[in-house]
Short mmCIF file of N, CA, C and O in Angstrom, two decimals:
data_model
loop_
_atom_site.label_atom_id
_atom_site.label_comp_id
_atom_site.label_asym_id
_atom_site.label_seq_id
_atom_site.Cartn_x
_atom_site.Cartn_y
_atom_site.Cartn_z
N UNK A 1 16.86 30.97 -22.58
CA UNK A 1 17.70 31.64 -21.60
C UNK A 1 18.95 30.78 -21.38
O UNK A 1 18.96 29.62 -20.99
N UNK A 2 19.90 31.50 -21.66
CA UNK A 2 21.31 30.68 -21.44
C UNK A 2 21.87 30.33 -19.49
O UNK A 2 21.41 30.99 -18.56
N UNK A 3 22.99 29.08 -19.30
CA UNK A 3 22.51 28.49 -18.30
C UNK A 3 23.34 29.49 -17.46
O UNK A 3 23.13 29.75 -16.27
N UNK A 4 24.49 30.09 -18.39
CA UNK A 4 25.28 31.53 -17.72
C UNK A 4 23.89 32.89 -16.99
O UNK A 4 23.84 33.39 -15.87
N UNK A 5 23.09 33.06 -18.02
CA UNK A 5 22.22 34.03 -16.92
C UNK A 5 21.58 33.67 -16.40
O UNK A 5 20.92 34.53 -15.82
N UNK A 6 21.22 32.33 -16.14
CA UNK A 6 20.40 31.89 -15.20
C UNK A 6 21.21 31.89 -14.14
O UNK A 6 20.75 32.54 -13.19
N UNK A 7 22.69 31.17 -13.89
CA UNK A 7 23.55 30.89 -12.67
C UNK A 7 23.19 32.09 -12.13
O UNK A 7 22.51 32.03 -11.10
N UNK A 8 23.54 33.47 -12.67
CA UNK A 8 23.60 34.65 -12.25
C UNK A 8 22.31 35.37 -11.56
O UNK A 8 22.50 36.21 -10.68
N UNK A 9 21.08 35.05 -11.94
CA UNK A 9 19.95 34.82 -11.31
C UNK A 9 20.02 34.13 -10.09
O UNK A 9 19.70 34.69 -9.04
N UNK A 10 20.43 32.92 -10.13
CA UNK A 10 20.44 32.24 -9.17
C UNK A 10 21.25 32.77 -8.07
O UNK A 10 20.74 33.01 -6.97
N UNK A 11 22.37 32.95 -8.30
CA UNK A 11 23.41 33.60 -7.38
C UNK A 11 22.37 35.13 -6.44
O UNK A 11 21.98 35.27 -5.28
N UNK A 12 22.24 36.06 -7.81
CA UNK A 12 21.63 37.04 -6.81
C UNK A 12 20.28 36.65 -6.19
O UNK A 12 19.99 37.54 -5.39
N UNK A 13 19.45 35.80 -6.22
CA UNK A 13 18.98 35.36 -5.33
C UNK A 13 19.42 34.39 -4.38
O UNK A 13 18.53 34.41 -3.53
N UNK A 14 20.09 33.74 -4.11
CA UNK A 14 21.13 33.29 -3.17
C UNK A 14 21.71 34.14 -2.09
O UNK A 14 21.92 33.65 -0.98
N UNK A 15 21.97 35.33 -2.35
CA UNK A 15 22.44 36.51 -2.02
C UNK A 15 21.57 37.25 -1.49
O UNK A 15 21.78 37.81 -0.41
N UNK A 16 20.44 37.38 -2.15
CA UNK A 16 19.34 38.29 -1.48
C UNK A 16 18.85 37.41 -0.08
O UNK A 16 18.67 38.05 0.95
N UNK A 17 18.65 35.98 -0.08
CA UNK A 17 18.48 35.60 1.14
C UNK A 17 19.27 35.32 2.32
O UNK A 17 18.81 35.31 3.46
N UNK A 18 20.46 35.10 2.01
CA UNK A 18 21.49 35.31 2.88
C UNK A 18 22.66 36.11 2.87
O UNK A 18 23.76 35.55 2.84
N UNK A 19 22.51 37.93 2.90
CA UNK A 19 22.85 38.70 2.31
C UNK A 19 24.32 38.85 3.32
O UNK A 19 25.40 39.28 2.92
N UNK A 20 23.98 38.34 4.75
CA UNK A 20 25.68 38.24 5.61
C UNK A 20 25.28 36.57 6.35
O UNK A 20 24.24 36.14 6.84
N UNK A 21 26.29 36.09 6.20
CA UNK A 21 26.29 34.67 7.13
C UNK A 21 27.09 34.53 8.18
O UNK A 21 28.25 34.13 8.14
N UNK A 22 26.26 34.94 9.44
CA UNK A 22 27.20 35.14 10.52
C UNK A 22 28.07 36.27 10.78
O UNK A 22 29.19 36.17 11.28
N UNK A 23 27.66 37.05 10.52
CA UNK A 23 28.15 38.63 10.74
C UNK A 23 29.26 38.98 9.34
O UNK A 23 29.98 39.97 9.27
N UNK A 24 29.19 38.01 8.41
CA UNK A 24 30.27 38.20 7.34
C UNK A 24 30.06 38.53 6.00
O UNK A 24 29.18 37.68 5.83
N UNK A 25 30.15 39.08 4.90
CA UNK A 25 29.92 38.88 3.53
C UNK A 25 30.64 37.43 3.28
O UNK A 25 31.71 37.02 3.72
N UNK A 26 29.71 36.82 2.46
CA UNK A 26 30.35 35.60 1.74
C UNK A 26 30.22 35.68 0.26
O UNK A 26 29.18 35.95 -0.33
N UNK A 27 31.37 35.42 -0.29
CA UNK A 27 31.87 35.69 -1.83
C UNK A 27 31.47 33.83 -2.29
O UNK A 27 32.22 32.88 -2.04
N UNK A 28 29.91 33.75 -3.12
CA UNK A 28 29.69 32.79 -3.58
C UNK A 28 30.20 32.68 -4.60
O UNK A 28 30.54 33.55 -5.40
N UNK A 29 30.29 31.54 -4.64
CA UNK A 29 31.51 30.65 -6.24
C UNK A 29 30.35 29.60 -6.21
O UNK A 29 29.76 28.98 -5.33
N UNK A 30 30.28 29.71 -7.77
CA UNK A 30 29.00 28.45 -8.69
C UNK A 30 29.28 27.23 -8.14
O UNK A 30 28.28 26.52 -8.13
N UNK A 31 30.73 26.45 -7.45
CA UNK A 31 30.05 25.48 -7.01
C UNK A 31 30.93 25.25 -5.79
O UNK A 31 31.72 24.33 -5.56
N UNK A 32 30.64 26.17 -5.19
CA UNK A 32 30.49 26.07 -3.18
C UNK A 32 29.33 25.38 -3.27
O UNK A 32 28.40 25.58 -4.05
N UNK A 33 29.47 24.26 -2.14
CA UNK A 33 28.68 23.59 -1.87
C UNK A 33 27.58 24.37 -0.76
O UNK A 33 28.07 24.57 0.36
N UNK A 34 26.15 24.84 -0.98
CA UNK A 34 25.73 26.11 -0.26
C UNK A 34 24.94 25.10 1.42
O UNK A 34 24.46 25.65 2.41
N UNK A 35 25.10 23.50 1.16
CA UNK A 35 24.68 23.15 2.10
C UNK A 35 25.80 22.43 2.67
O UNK A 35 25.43 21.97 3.75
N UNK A 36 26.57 22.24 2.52
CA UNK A 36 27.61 21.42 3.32
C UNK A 36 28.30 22.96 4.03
O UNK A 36 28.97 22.68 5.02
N UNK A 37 28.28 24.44 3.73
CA UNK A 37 29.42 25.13 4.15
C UNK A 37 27.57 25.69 5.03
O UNK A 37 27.76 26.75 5.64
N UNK A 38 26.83 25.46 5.10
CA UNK A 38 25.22 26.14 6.28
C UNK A 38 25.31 26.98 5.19
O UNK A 38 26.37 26.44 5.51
N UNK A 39 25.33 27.76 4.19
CA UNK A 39 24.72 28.77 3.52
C UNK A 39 23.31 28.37 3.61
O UNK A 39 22.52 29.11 4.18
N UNK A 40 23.07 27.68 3.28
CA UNK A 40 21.27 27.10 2.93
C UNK A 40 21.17 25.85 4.07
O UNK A 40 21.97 24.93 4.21
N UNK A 41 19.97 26.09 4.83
CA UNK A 41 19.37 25.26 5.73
C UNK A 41 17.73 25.03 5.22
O UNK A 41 17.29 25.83 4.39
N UNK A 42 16.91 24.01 5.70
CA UNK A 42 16.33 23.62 5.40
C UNK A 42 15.33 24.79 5.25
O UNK A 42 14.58 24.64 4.28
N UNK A 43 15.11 26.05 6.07
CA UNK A 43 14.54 26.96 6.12
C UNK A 43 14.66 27.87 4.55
O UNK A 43 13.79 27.93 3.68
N UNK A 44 16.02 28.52 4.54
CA UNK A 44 16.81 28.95 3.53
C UNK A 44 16.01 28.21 1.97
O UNK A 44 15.45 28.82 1.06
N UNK A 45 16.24 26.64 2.14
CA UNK A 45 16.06 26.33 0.78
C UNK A 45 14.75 26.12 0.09
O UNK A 45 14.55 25.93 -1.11
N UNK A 46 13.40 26.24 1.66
CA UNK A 46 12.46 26.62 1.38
C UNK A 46 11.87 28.00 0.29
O UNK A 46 11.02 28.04 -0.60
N UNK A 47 12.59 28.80 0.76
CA UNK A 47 12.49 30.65 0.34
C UNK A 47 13.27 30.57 -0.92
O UNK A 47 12.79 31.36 -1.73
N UNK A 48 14.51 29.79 -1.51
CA UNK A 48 14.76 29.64 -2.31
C UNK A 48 14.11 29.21 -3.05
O UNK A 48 13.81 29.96 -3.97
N UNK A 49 13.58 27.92 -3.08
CA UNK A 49 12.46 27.77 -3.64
C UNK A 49 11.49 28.32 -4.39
O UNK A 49 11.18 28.21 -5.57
N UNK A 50 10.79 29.33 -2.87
CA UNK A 50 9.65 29.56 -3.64
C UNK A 50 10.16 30.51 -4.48
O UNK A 50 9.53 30.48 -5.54
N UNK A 51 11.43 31.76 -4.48
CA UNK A 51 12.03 32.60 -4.87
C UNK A 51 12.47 31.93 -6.81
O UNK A 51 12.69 32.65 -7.79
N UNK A 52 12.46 30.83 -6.76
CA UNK A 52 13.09 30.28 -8.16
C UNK A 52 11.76 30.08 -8.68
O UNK A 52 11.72 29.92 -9.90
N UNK A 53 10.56 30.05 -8.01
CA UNK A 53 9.60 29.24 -8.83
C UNK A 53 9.31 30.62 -9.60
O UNK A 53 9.46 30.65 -10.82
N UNK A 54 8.81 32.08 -8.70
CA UNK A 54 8.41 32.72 -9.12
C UNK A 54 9.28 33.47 -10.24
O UNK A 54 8.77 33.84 -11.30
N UNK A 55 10.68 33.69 -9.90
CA UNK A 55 11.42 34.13 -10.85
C UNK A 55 11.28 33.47 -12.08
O UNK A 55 11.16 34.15 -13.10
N UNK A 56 11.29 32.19 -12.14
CA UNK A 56 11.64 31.60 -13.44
C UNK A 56 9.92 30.89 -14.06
O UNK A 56 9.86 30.15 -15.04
N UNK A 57 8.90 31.24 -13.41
CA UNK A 57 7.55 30.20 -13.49
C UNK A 57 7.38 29.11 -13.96
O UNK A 57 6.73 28.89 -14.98
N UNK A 58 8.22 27.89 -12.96
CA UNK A 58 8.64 27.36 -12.87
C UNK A 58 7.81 26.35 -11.77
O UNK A 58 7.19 27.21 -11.14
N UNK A 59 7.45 25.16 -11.21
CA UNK A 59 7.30 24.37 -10.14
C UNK A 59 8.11 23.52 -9.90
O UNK A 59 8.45 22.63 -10.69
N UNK A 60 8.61 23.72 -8.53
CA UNK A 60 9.21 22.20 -8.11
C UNK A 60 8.86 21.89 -6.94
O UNK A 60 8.56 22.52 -5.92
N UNK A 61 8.97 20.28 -7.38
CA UNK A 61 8.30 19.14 -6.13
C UNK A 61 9.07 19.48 -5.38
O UNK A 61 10.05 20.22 -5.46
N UNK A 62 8.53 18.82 -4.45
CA UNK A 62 9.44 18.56 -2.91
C UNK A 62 10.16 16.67 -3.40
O UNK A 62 11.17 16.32 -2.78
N UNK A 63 9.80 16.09 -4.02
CA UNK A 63 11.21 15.56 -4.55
C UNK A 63 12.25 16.04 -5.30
O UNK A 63 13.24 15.31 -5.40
N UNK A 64 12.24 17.18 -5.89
CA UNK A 64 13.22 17.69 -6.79
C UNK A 64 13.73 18.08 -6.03
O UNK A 64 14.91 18.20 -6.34
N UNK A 65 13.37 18.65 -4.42
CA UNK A 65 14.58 19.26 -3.35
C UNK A 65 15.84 17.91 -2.82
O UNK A 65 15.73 16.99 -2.02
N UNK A 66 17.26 18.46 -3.92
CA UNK A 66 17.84 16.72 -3.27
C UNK A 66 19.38 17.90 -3.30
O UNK A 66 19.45 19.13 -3.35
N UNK A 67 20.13 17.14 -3.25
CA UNK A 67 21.26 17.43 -3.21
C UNK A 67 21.75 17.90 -4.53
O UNK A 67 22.09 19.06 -4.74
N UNK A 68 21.77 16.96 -5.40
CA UNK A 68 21.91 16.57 -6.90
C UNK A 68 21.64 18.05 -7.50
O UNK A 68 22.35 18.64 -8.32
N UNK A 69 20.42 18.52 -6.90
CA UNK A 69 19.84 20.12 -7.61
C UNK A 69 20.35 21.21 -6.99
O UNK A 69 20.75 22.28 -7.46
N UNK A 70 20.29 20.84 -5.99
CA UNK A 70 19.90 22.60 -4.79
C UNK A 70 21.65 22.72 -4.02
O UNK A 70 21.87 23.51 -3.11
N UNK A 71 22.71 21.80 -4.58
CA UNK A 71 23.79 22.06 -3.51
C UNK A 71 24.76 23.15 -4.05
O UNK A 71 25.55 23.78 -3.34
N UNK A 72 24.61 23.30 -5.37
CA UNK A 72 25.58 24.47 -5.86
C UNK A 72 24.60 25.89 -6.46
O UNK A 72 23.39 26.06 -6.60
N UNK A 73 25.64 26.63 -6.68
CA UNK A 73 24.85 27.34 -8.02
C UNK A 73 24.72 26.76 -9.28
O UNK A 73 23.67 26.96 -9.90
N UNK A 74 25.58 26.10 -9.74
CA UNK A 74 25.92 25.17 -11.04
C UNK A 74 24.89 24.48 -11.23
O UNK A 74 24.38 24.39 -12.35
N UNK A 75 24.33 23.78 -9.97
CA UNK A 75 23.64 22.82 -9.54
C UNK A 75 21.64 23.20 -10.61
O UNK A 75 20.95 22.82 -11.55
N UNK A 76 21.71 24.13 -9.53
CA UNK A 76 20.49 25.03 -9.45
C UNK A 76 20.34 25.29 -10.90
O UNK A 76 19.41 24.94 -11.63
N UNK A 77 21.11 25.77 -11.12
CA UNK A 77 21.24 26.74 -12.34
C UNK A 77 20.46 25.55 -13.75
O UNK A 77 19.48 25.66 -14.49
N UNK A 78 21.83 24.16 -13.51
CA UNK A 78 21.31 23.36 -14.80
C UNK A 78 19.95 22.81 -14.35
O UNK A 78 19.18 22.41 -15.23
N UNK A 79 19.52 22.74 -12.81
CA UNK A 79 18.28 22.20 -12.60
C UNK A 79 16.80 23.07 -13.22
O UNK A 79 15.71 22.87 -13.74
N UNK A 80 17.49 23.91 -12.83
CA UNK A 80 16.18 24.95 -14.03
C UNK A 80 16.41 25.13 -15.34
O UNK A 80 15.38 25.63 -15.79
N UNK A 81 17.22 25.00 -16.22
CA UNK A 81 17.87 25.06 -17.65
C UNK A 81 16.80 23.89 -18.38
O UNK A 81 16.10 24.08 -19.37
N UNK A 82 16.94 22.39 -17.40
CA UNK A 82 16.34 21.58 -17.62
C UNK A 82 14.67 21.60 -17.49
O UNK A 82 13.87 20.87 -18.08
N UNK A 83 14.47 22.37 -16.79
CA UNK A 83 12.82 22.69 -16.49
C UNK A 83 12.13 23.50 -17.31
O UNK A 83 10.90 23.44 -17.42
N UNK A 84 13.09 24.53 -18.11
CA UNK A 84 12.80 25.64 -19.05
C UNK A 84 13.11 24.80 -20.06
O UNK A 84 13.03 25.74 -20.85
N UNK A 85 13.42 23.78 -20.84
CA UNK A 85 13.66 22.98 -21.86
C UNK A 85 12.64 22.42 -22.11
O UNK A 85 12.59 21.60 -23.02
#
């Protein structure tokens, strides 16, 4: 699976959990930072989570939850590219 349809995976699930933020549509870009702007709170990146494991059957630790992985789409995206490898 290329790391382009995965981002895109990722994104629409990104989307499916925070479908308005604060009464607004938000137009995600691969590397908005989704925790420095509150898109994803600690709650959020839980459901993401489990939402990536099942999409992709996939596990991740609760050390793999860092910044490094979970702060972009870009992020996400190569963090599972690498897990499917």
């Amino acid at each position: 699976m290329s790391s382009i349809h995965i981002g895109e995976k990722v994104s629409i699930i990104i989307n499916e959990i925070l479908p308005t933020f604060r009464g607004l549509k938000i137009e995600l870009t691969n590397d908005l930072s989704l925790v420095d702007s509150g898109i994803l709170d600690s709650v959020s990146i839980v459901r993401a989570v489990q939402m990536l494991q099942d999409e992709f059957n996939i596990v991740i630790e609760a050390s793999d939850i860092t910044l490094d992985n979970f702060d972009t789409i870009d992020l996400i995206a190569y963090f599972i590219q690498q897990r499917l490898s």
